[in-house]
Tab-separated table of C-alpha atoms and ligand atoms in Angstrom:
chain	number	residue	atom	x	y	z
A	1	UNK	CA	-29.747	-10.844	-3.181
A	2	UNK	CA	-30.552	-12.764	-0.020
A	3	UNK	CA	-27.563	-12.757	2.362
A	4	UNK	CA	-25.419	-10.636	0.059
A	5	UNK	CA	-23.936	-7.530	1.717
A	6	UNK	CA	-22.658	-5.023	-0.823
A	7	UNK	CA	-19.780	-2.624	-0.163
A	8	UNK	CA	-22.186	0.282	-0.090
A	9	UNK	CA	-24.483	-1.403	2.441
A	10	UNK	CA	-21.493	-2.435	4.578
A	11	UNK	CA	-20.061	1.094	4.601
A	12	UNK	CA	-23.392	2.559	5.677
A	13	UNK	CA	-23.949	-0.133	8.322
A	14	UNK	CA	-20.489	0.550	9.779
A	15	UNK	CA	-20.515	4.320	9.363
A	16	UNK	CA	-20.684	4.819	13.098
A	17	UNK	CA	-17.034	3.580	13.179
A	18	UNK	CA	-15.910	6.883	11.706
A	19	UNK	CA	-15.515	9.519	14.415
A	20	UNK	CA	-17.242	12.828	13.646
A	21	UNK	CA	-18.127	11.523	10.209
A	22	UNK	CA	-21.308	12.755	8.654
A	23	UNK	CA	-21.085	10.383	5.733
A	24	UNK	CA	-18.160	12.025	3.910
A	25	UNK	CA	-15.745	9.118	4.412
A	26	UNK	CA	-18.468	6.683	3.435
A	27	UNK	CA	-19.057	8.568	0.204
A	28	UNK	CA	-15.299	8.779	-0.424
A	29	UNK	CA	-14.965	4.992	-0.114
A	30	UNK	CA	-17.957	4.658	-2.439
A	31	UNK	CA	-16.263	6.901	-5.029
A	32	UNK	CA	-13.115	4.764	-4.909
A	33	UNK	CA	-15.231	1.628	-5.329
A	34	UNK	CA	-16.904	3.080	-8.418
A	35	UNK	CA	-13.590	3.985	-10.069
A	36	UNK	CA	-12.249	0.504	-9.246
A	37	UNK	CA	-15.125	-1.092	-11.178
A	38	UNK	CA	-14.378	1.064	-14.221
A	39	UNK	CA	-10.661	0.239	-14.054
A	40	UNK	CA	-11.514	-3.437	-13.591
A	41	UNK	CA	-13.567	-3.406	-16.789
A	42	UNK	CA	-10.635	-2.031	-18.797
A	43	UNK	CA	-8.035	-4.301	-17.144
A	44	UNK	CA	-10.174	-7.336	-17.948
A	45	UNK	CA	-10.372	-6.527	-21.648
A	46	UNK	CA	-6.980	-4.860	-21.987
A	47	UNK	CA	-5.906	-7.475	-24.497
A	48	UNK	CA	-8.828	-6.632	-26.760
A	49	UNK	CA	-8.373	-2.891	-26.811
A	50	UNK	CA	-5.661	-0.597	-27.924
A	51	UNK	CA	-5.013	-0.012	-24.251
A	52	UNK	CA	-2.070	-2.306	-23.754
A	53	UNK	CA	1.484	-1.200	-23.975
A	54	UNK	CA	3.241	2.078	-23.492
A	55	UNK	CA	1.499	5.423	-23.253
A	56	UNK	CA	4.637	7.048	-24.590
A	57	UNK	CA	5.024	9.097	-21.396
A	58	UNK	CA	7.143	8.759	-18.248
A	59	UNK	CA	6.093	9.281	-14.619
A	60	UNK	CA	8.231	11.018	-12.014
A	61	UNK	CA	9.762	7.700	-11.135
A	62	UNK	CA	11.238	7.620	-14.624
A	63	UNK	CA	9.031	4.636	-15.410
A	64	UNK	CA	7.368	4.458	-18.788
A	65	UNK	CA	3.622	4.827	-18.221
A	66	UNK	CA	1.368	2.126	-19.580
A	67	UNK	CA	-1.832	3.264	-21.232
A	68	UNK	CA	-3.751	1.591	-18.415
A	69	UNK	CA	-1.681	3.458	-15.797
A	70	UNK	CA	-2.813	6.727	-17.300
A	71	UNK	CA	-6.388	5.516	-17.737
A	72	UNK	CA	-6.623	4.277	-14.140
A	73	UNK	CA	-5.157	7.516	-12.792
A	74	UNK	CA	-7.700	9.555	-14.745
A	75	UNK	CA	-10.579	7.386	-13.524
A	76	UNK	CA	-9.703	7.710	-9.843
A	77	UNK	CA	-9.096	11.449	-10.047
A	78	UNK	CA	-12.337	11.905	-11.973
A	79	UNK	CA	-14.338	9.844	-9.456
A	80	UNK	CA	-12.845	11.791	-6.556
A	81	UNK	CA	-13.523	15.053	-8.374
A	82	UNK	CA	-17.196	14.264	-8.939
A	83	UNK	CA	-17.595	12.841	-5.419
A	84	UNK	CA	-16.564	16.130	-3.835
A	85	UNK	CA	-15.256	14.582	-0.609
A	86	UNK	CA	-11.539	14.960	-1.330
A	87	UNK	CA	-9.496	18.170	-1.687
A	88	UNK	CA	-6.138	16.743	-2.820
A	89	UNK	CA	-5.011	13.586	-4.635
A	90	UNK	CA	-1.376	12.464	-4.389
A	91	UNK	CA	-0.777	9.908	-7.112
A	92	UNK	CA	2.210	7.851	-8.179
A	93	UNK	CA	1.429	8.992	-11.733
A	94	UNK	CA	1.646	12.728	-10.994
A	95	UNK	CA	4.854	14.614	-10.182
A	96	UNK	CA	3.008	16.920	-7.783
A	97	UNK	CA	-0.188	16.403	-5.834
A	98	UNK	CA	-3.387	17.364	-7.651
A	99	UNK	CA	-5.850	19.909	-6.242
A	100	UNK	CA	-9.391	18.711	-6.708
A	101	UNK	CA	-11.072	21.850	-7.940
A	102	UNK	CA	-14.675	22.701	-7.408
A	103	UNK	CA	-16.679	24.764	-4.969
A	104	UNK	CA	-17.316	21.767	-2.733
A	105	UNK	CA	-14.002	19.915	-3.064
A	106	UNK	CA	-11.775	22.823	-2.107
A	107	UNK	CA	-13.148	22.690	1.447
A	108	UNK	CA	-13.375	18.891	1.555
A	109	UNK	CA	-11.776	17.342	4.632
A	110	UNK	CA	-10.015	14.347	3.095
A	111	UNK	CA	-6.748	13.734	1.265
A	112	UNK	CA	-6.281	10.632	-0.936
A	113	UNK	CA	-2.888	9.125	-1.778
A	114	UNK	CA	-3.047	6.494	-4.498
A	115	UNK	CA	-1.090	4.137	-6.690
A	116	UNK	CA	-3.742	3.777	-9.373
A	117	UNK	CA	-2.338	0.676	-11.038
A	118	UNK	CA	0.483	-1.019	-9.171
A	119	UNK	CA	2.417	-3.692	-11.019
A	120	UNK	CA	1.235	-2.387	-14.370
A	121	UNK	CA	4.255	-3.882	-16.144
A	122	UNK	CA	2.494	-7.223	-15.575
A	123	UNK	CA	-0.632	-6.260	-17.531
A	124	UNK	CA	0.763	-7.247	-20.918
A	125	UNK	CA	1.483	-10.744	-19.575
A	126	UNK	CA	-1.905	-11.124	-17.871
A	127	UNK	CA	-0.623	-11.171	-14.297
A	128	UNK	CA	-2.630	-9.693	-11.400
A	129	UNK	CA	-2.242	-5.955	-10.830
A	130	UNK	CA	-3.703	-3.692	-8.172
A	131	UNK	CA	-4.716	-0.275	-6.878
A	132	UNK	CA	-3.497	0.961	-3.474
A	133	UNK	CA	-5.100	3.897	-1.675
A	134	UNK	CA	-4.660	5.773	1.575
A	135	UNK	CA	-6.991	8.356	3.122
A	136	UNK	CA	-6.021	11.114	5.543
A	137	UNK	CA	-8.012	13.873	7.168
A	138	UNK	CA	-6.541	17.256	6.221
A	139	UNK	CA	-4.760	18.988	9.110
A	140	UNK	CA	-5.239	22.556	7.877
A	141	UNK	CA	-8.624	23.983	8.776
A	142	UNK	CA	-8.811	26.999	6.470
A	143	UNK	CA	-7.777	27.910	2.957
A	144	UNK	CA	-6.391	25.544	0.425
A	145	UNK	CA	-4.842	22.300	1.649
A	146	UNK	CA	-1.051	22.192	1.377
A	147	UNK	CA	1.717	19.624	1.017
A	148	UNK	CA	1.793	19.387	4.832
A	149	UNK	CA	-1.705	17.928	4.646
A	150	UNK	CA	-0.300	15.187	2.402
A	151	UNK	CA	3.009	14.416	4.117
A	152	UNK	CA	1.472	12.868	7.227
A	153	UNK	CA	2.799	9.796	9.041
A	154	UNK	CA	1.134	6.482	8.298
A	155	UNK	CA	-0.295	6.430	11.815
A	156	UNK	CA	-2.550	9.361	10.774
A	157	UNK	CA	-4.388	7.387	8.088
A	158	UNK	CA	-8.160	7.196	8.614
A	159	UNK	CA	-8.593	4.477	5.984
A	160	UNK	CA	-6.534	2.437	3.528
A	161	UNK	CA	-7.251	-0.263	1.016
A	162	UNK	CA	-6.266	-2.113	-2.105
A	163	UNK	CA	-8.015	-3.543	-5.116
A	164	UNK	CA	-6.575	-6.680	-6.713
A	165	UNK	CA	-7.523	-7.275	-10.363
A	166	UNK	CA	-6.824	-10.997	-10.458
A	167	UNK	CA	-8.733	-14.238	-11.078
A	168	UNK	CA	-11.454	-12.294	-9.325
A	169	UNK	CA	-11.474	-8.616	-8.431
A	170	UNK	CA	-11.398	-7.833	-4.709
A	171	UNK	CA	-11.452	-4.639	-2.706
A	172	UNK	CA	-9.873	-4.963	0.760
A	173	UNK	CA	-9.925	-2.020	3.169
A	174	UNK	CA	-9.672	-0.886	6.765
A	175	UNK	CA	-10.849	2.165	8.671
A	176	UNK	CA	-8.848	1.151	11.726
A	177	UNK	CA	-11.456	-1.326	12.987
A	178	UNK	CA	-10.170	-4.484	11.300
A	179	UNK	CA	-9.967	-5.505	7.634
A	180	UNK	CA	-12.805	-6.623	5.360
A	181	UNK	CA	-12.641	-8.010	1.805
A	182	UNK	CA	-15.224	-7.620	-0.941
A	183	UNK	CA	-15.354	-9.586	-4.186
A	184	UNK	CA	-16.794	-8.006	-7.323
A	185	UNK	CA	-19.829	-9.881	-8.638
A	186	UNK	CA	-19.840	-8.897	-12.325
A	187	UNK	CA	-23.416	-10.141	-12.724
A	188	UNK	CA	-24.677	-7.342	-10.491
A	189	UNK	CA	-21.706	-4.963	-10.744
A	190	UNK	CA	-21.310	-4.827	-6.962
A	191	UNK	CA	-18.475	-5.551	-4.538
A	192	UNK	CA	-19.963	-8.082	-2.083
A	193	UNK	CA	-18.599	-8.949	1.374
A	194	UNK	CA	-16.690	-12.208	0.921
A	195	UNK	CA	-13.875	-12.022	3.508
A	196	UNK	CA	-15.175	-10.485	6.751
A	197	UNK	CA	-12.703	-9.654	9.538
A	198	UNK	CA	-9.564	-10.742	7.638
A	199	UNK	CA	-6.614	-11.868	9.769
A	200	UNK	CA	-3.120	-12.719	8.530
A	201	UNK	CA	-1.673	-15.894	10.140
A	202	UNK	CA	1.009	-15.140	12.733
A	203	UNK	CA	3.294	-17.613	10.992
A	204	UNK	CA	3.708	-18.666	7.383
A	205	UNK	CA	5.890	-20.678	5.066
A	206	UNK	CA	6.021	-18.328	2.064
A	207	UNK	CA	8.659	-15.681	1.455
A	208	UNK	CA	8.368	-13.166	-1.385
A	209	UNK	CA	11.441	-11.303	-2.586
A	210	UNK	CA	13.170	-10.673	-5.897
A	211	UNK	CA	16.179	-12.918	-5.365
A	212	UNK	CA	17.659	-11.616	-8.591
A	213	UNK	CA	18.954	-8.753	-6.435
A	214	UNK	CA	20.590	-11.148	-3.968
A	215	UNK	CA	24.146	-9.881	-4.351
A	216	UNK	CA	22.973	-6.349	-3.524
A	217	UNK	CA	20.926	-7.274	-0.456
A	218	UNK	CA	21.913	-6.179	3.054
A	219	UNK	CA	23.674	-8.965	4.973
A	220	UNK	CA	20.674	-9.357	7.293
A	221	UNK	CA	18.417	-10.144	4.330
A	222	UNK	CA	20.889	-12.693	2.978
A	223	UNK	CA	20.964	-14.362	6.392
A	224	UNK	CA	17.152	-14.416	6.494
A	225	UNK	CA	16.933	-16.032	3.048
A	226	UNK	CA	19.391	-18.720	4.130
A	227	UNK	CA	17.276	-19.219	7.280
A	228	UNK	CA	14.192	-19.748	5.063
A	229	UNK	CA	16.060	-22.290	2.927
A	230	UNK	CA	17.476	-24.468	5.717
A	231	UNK	CA	15.994	-27.982	6.032
A	232	UNK	CA	14.209	-28.111	9.390
A	233	UNK	CA	10.899	-30.024	9.457
A	234	UNK	CA	10.191	-28.874	13.016
A	235	UNK	CA	9.739	-25.325	11.702
A	236	UNK	CA	8.311	-26.350	8.286
A	237	UNK	CA	11.484	-25.228	6.534
A	238	UNK	CA	12.585	-24.873	3.823
A	239	UNK	CA	9.867	-22.278	3.195
A	240	UNK	CA	8.389	-21.735	-0.271
A	241	UNK	CA	9.499	-18.842	-2.474
A	242	UNK	CA	6.667	-17.077	-4.299
A	243	UNK	CA	7.227	-13.766	-6.114
A	244	UNK	CA	4.657	-12.328	-8.532
A	245	UNK	CA	6.323	-8.951	-8.972
A	246	UNK	CA	3.070	-7.191	-8.150
A	247	UNK	CA	3.084	-5.913	-4.561
A	248	UNK	CA	-0.694	-6.099	-4.116
A	249	UNK	CA	-0.838	-9.696	-5.380
A	250	UNK	CA	2.132	-10.856	-3.288
A	251	UNK	CA	0.830	-9.223	-0.117
A	252	UNK	CA	-2.763	-10.386	-0.713
A	253	UNK	CA	-1.593	-14.007	-1.051
A	254	UNK	CA	0.404	-13.675	2.149
A	255	UNK	CA	-2.621	-12.103	3.868
A	256	UNK	CA	-4.674	-15.211	3.061
A	257	UNK	CA	-2.008	-17.926	3.513
A	258	UNK	CA	0.584	-16.290	5.763
A	259	UNK	CA	3.975	-15.172	4.569
A	260	UNK	CA	6.446	-12.306	4.325
A	261	UNK	CA	7.059	-9.848	1.490
A	262	UNK	CA	10.416	-8.078	1.466
A	263	UNK	CA	11.647	-5.299	-0.787
A	264	UNK	CA	14.862	-4.259	0.946
A	265	UNK	CA	17.387	-1.632	-0.011
A	266	UNK	CA	19.551	-2.666	-2.951
A	267	UNK	CA	22.406	-0.965	-4.761
A	268	UNK	CA	20.004	0.323	-7.436
A	269	UNK	CA	17.427	1.283	-4.769
A	270	UNK	CA	19.471	2.511	-1.776
A	271	UNK	CA	16.273	3.717	-0.036
A	272	UNK	CA	14.205	0.779	-1.213
A	273	UNK	CA	12.035	0.789	-4.347
A	274	UNK	CA	8.510	1.012	-2.983
A	275	UNK	CA	6.950	4.348	-2.136
A	276	UNK	CA	6.126	5.212	1.455
A	277	UNK	CA	3.079	7.460	0.954
A	278	UNK	CA	0.927	5.445	-1.449
A	279	UNK	CA	2.326	1.901	-1.245
A	280	UNK	CA	4.081	1.101	2.046
A	281	UNK	CA	1.919	3.109	4.469
A	282	UNK	CA	-1.489	1.905	3.218
A	283	UNK	CA	-0.340	-1.734	2.988
A	284	UNK	CA	1.239	-1.460	6.452
A	285	UNK	CA	-2.001	-0.059	7.925
A	286	UNK	CA	-4.009	-2.919	6.410
A	287	UNK	CA	-1.594	-5.673	7.457
A	288	UNK	CA	-1.264	-4.331	11.029
A	289	UNK	CA	-5.062	-4.133	11.263
A	290	UNK	CA	-5.149	-7.811	10.205
A	291	UNK	CA	-2.671	-8.733	12.977
A	292	UNK	CA	0.539	-8.615	10.946
A	293	UNK	CA	3.648	-6.441	11.084
A	294	UNK	CA	5.338	-3.950	8.737
A	295	UNK	CA	8.771	-2.358	9.179
A	296	UNK	CA	11.670	-1.127	7.064
A	297	UNK	CA	13.795	-3.787	8.699
A	298	UNK	CA	14.356	-1.605	11.758
A	299	UNK	CA	11.504	0.910	12.167
A	300	UNK	CA	7.712	0.540	12.068
A	301	UNK	CA	6.584	1.738	8.630
A	302	UNK	CA	3.620	3.709	10.010
A	303	UNK	CA	5.884	5.782	12.274
A	304	UNK	CA	8.422	6.766	9.628
A	305	UNK	CA	8.811	10.475	8.993
A	306	UNK	CA	7.391	11.483	5.619
A	307	UNK	CA	9.659	13.984	3.887
A	308	UNK	CA	8.439	13.929	0.299
A	309	UNK	CA	5.586	12.748	-1.880
A	310	UNK	CA	7.509	10.022	-3.755
A	311	UNK	CA	9.802	9.030	-0.876
A	312	UNK	CA	10.852	5.380	-0.979
A	313	UNK	CA	11.277	2.872	1.829
A	314	UNK	CA	12.488	-0.650	2.367
A	315	UNK	CA	9.618	-2.873	3.505
A	316	UNK	CA	9.352	-6.138	5.418
A	317	UNK	CA	5.631	-6.911	5.717
A	318	UNK	CA	3.417	-9.866	6.564
A	319	UNK	CA	3.070	-12.533	9.245
A	320	UNK	CA	4.169	-11.088	12.565
A	321	UNK	CA	6.573	-13.851	13.588
A	322	UNK	CA	8.226	-13.989	10.161
A	323	UNK	CA	8.824	-10.229	10.138
A	324	UNK	CA	10.205	-10.407	13.687
A	325	UNK	CA	12.674	-13.101	12.595
A	326	UNK	CA	13.833	-11.071	9.609
A	327	UNK	CA	14.222	-7.974	11.808
A	328	UNK	CA	16.299	-9.888	14.347
A	329	UNK	CA	18.733	-10.902	11.610
A	330	UNK	CA	18.744	-7.359	10.219
A	331	UNK	CA	19.680	-5.893	13.620
A	332	UNK	CA	22.331	-8.579	14.049
A	333	UNK	CA	23.970	-8.234	10.628
A	334	UNK	CA	23.018	-4.896	9.090
A	335	UNK	CA	23.625	-1.301	10.174
A	336	UNK	CA	20.446	0.775	10.218
A	337	UNK	CA	21.017	3.456	7.559
A	338	UNK	CA	17.590	5.050	8.034
A	339	UNK	CA	17.351	8.792	8.790
A	340	UNK	CA	15.674	8.195	12.108
A	341	UNK	CA	18.556	6.284	13.634
A	342	UNK	CA	21.131	8.674	12.179
A	343	UNK	CA	19.237	11.724	13.470
A	344	UNK	CA	18.835	10.045	16.860
A	345	UNK	CA	22.600	9.469	17.042
A	346	UNK	CA	23.397	13.036	15.944
A	347	UNK	CA	20.864	14.403	18.460
A	348	UNK	CA	22.248	12.319	21.315
A	349	UNK	CA	25.790	13.454	20.584
A	350	UNK	CA	24.617	17.080	20.458
A	351	UNK	CA	25.551	17.504	16.824
A	352	UNK	CA	21.976	18.546	15.996
A	353	UNK	CA	18.827	19.508	17.827
A	354	UNK	CA	18.667	20.645	21.429
A	355	UNK	CA	15.677	22.133	23.197
A	356	UNK	CA	16.312	25.773	22.291
B	1	P6P	P1	11.004	-5.674	-9.082
B	1	P6P	C1	5.708	-3.118	-9.499
B	1	P6P	O1	6.478	-2.409	-10.463
B	1	P6P	C2	6.260	-2.775	-8.118
B	1	P6P	O2	6.130	-1.407	-7.886
B	1	P6P	C3	5.561	-3.608	-7.054
B	1	P6P	O3	4.225	-3.843	-7.336
B	1	P6P	C4	6.382	-4.876	-7.032
B	1	P6P	O4	6.325	-5.532	-5.786
B	1	P6P	C5	7.787	-4.371	-7.341
B	1	P6P	O5	7.639	-3.145	-8.062
B	1	P6P	C6	8.566	-5.344	-8.190
B	1	P6P	O6	9.857	-4.791	-8.360
B	1	P6P	O7	12.247	-4.813	-8.947
B	1	P6P	O8	11.126	-6.967	-8.296
B	1	P6P	O9	10.548	-5.904	-10.495
């Protein structure tokens, strides 16, 4: 394996990045890598097994769970349970967060938030799907961890990553010191460093959005789409529209080629569709670490207050200059409905708050 650096070797070689870490975070990342390989095996042969289709259950989002959703969720929770480095798992597939029982785990210092299989509705049509994970250090120092240990701002993440189960399977993660990508080599069953120090281009010519919702988009988004579609060779417009319908796949493509992914508020998703804790925050951490930008159209994703486990957010994420352009049109044409701005206004006018 001359010249091949596996995920495990890379984690150990870069362990000094983790402040105060005595190997726990390294082992936690290893556990996630192991579960990803098991999920990858099932995703790759989903068509051959009775593992396609509906599980006959619904998650808290009211979405019918695919058998692979449930399988993936079980694999990640099981890997984290046996690894012993995590005390709580917050998963898209579970209404409430899950305590990781066990003599060791209950005192473990890390919290994992995860979307075990994002885009799972694409599995039956053989389109790339992904896993998204976010790792926090628990804030409480004694007793059982609580919901407050989970509902931390995105800026508090110690690590975040995604796995894309596509033409090849890649694990991309950051611990706050840049982004590195690893491709699974099935012949040795190892994730191998293939994309060191990933950077997203500052500009791009790809925009990703479900234009089927056009009539329900905020005015600023409509203006941005028209901007993308105008003929202007000096700025390489019209841009190209690419939408896979799998957040990990759309954002990964934009990471490599440059581009912007937008899931704004719509009439059916007045707070956006994507979830802040285990989709928007981890992807925002990764993209910012790669030199990109991630906001809700007005506010930096990582600084948004986290009120609840399955809280949703609008997201504009990708190449820095493209996101800036979209934000400028949002501020020009759309009123910021987010809590932060409303609370700020109420505070300033003395309706709420005050120092007492
Ligand atoms: P729509 C998949 O269900 C997902 O959560 C993301 O992966 C994806 O970007 C989005 O929803 C697609 O949503 O409404 O365009 O089908």
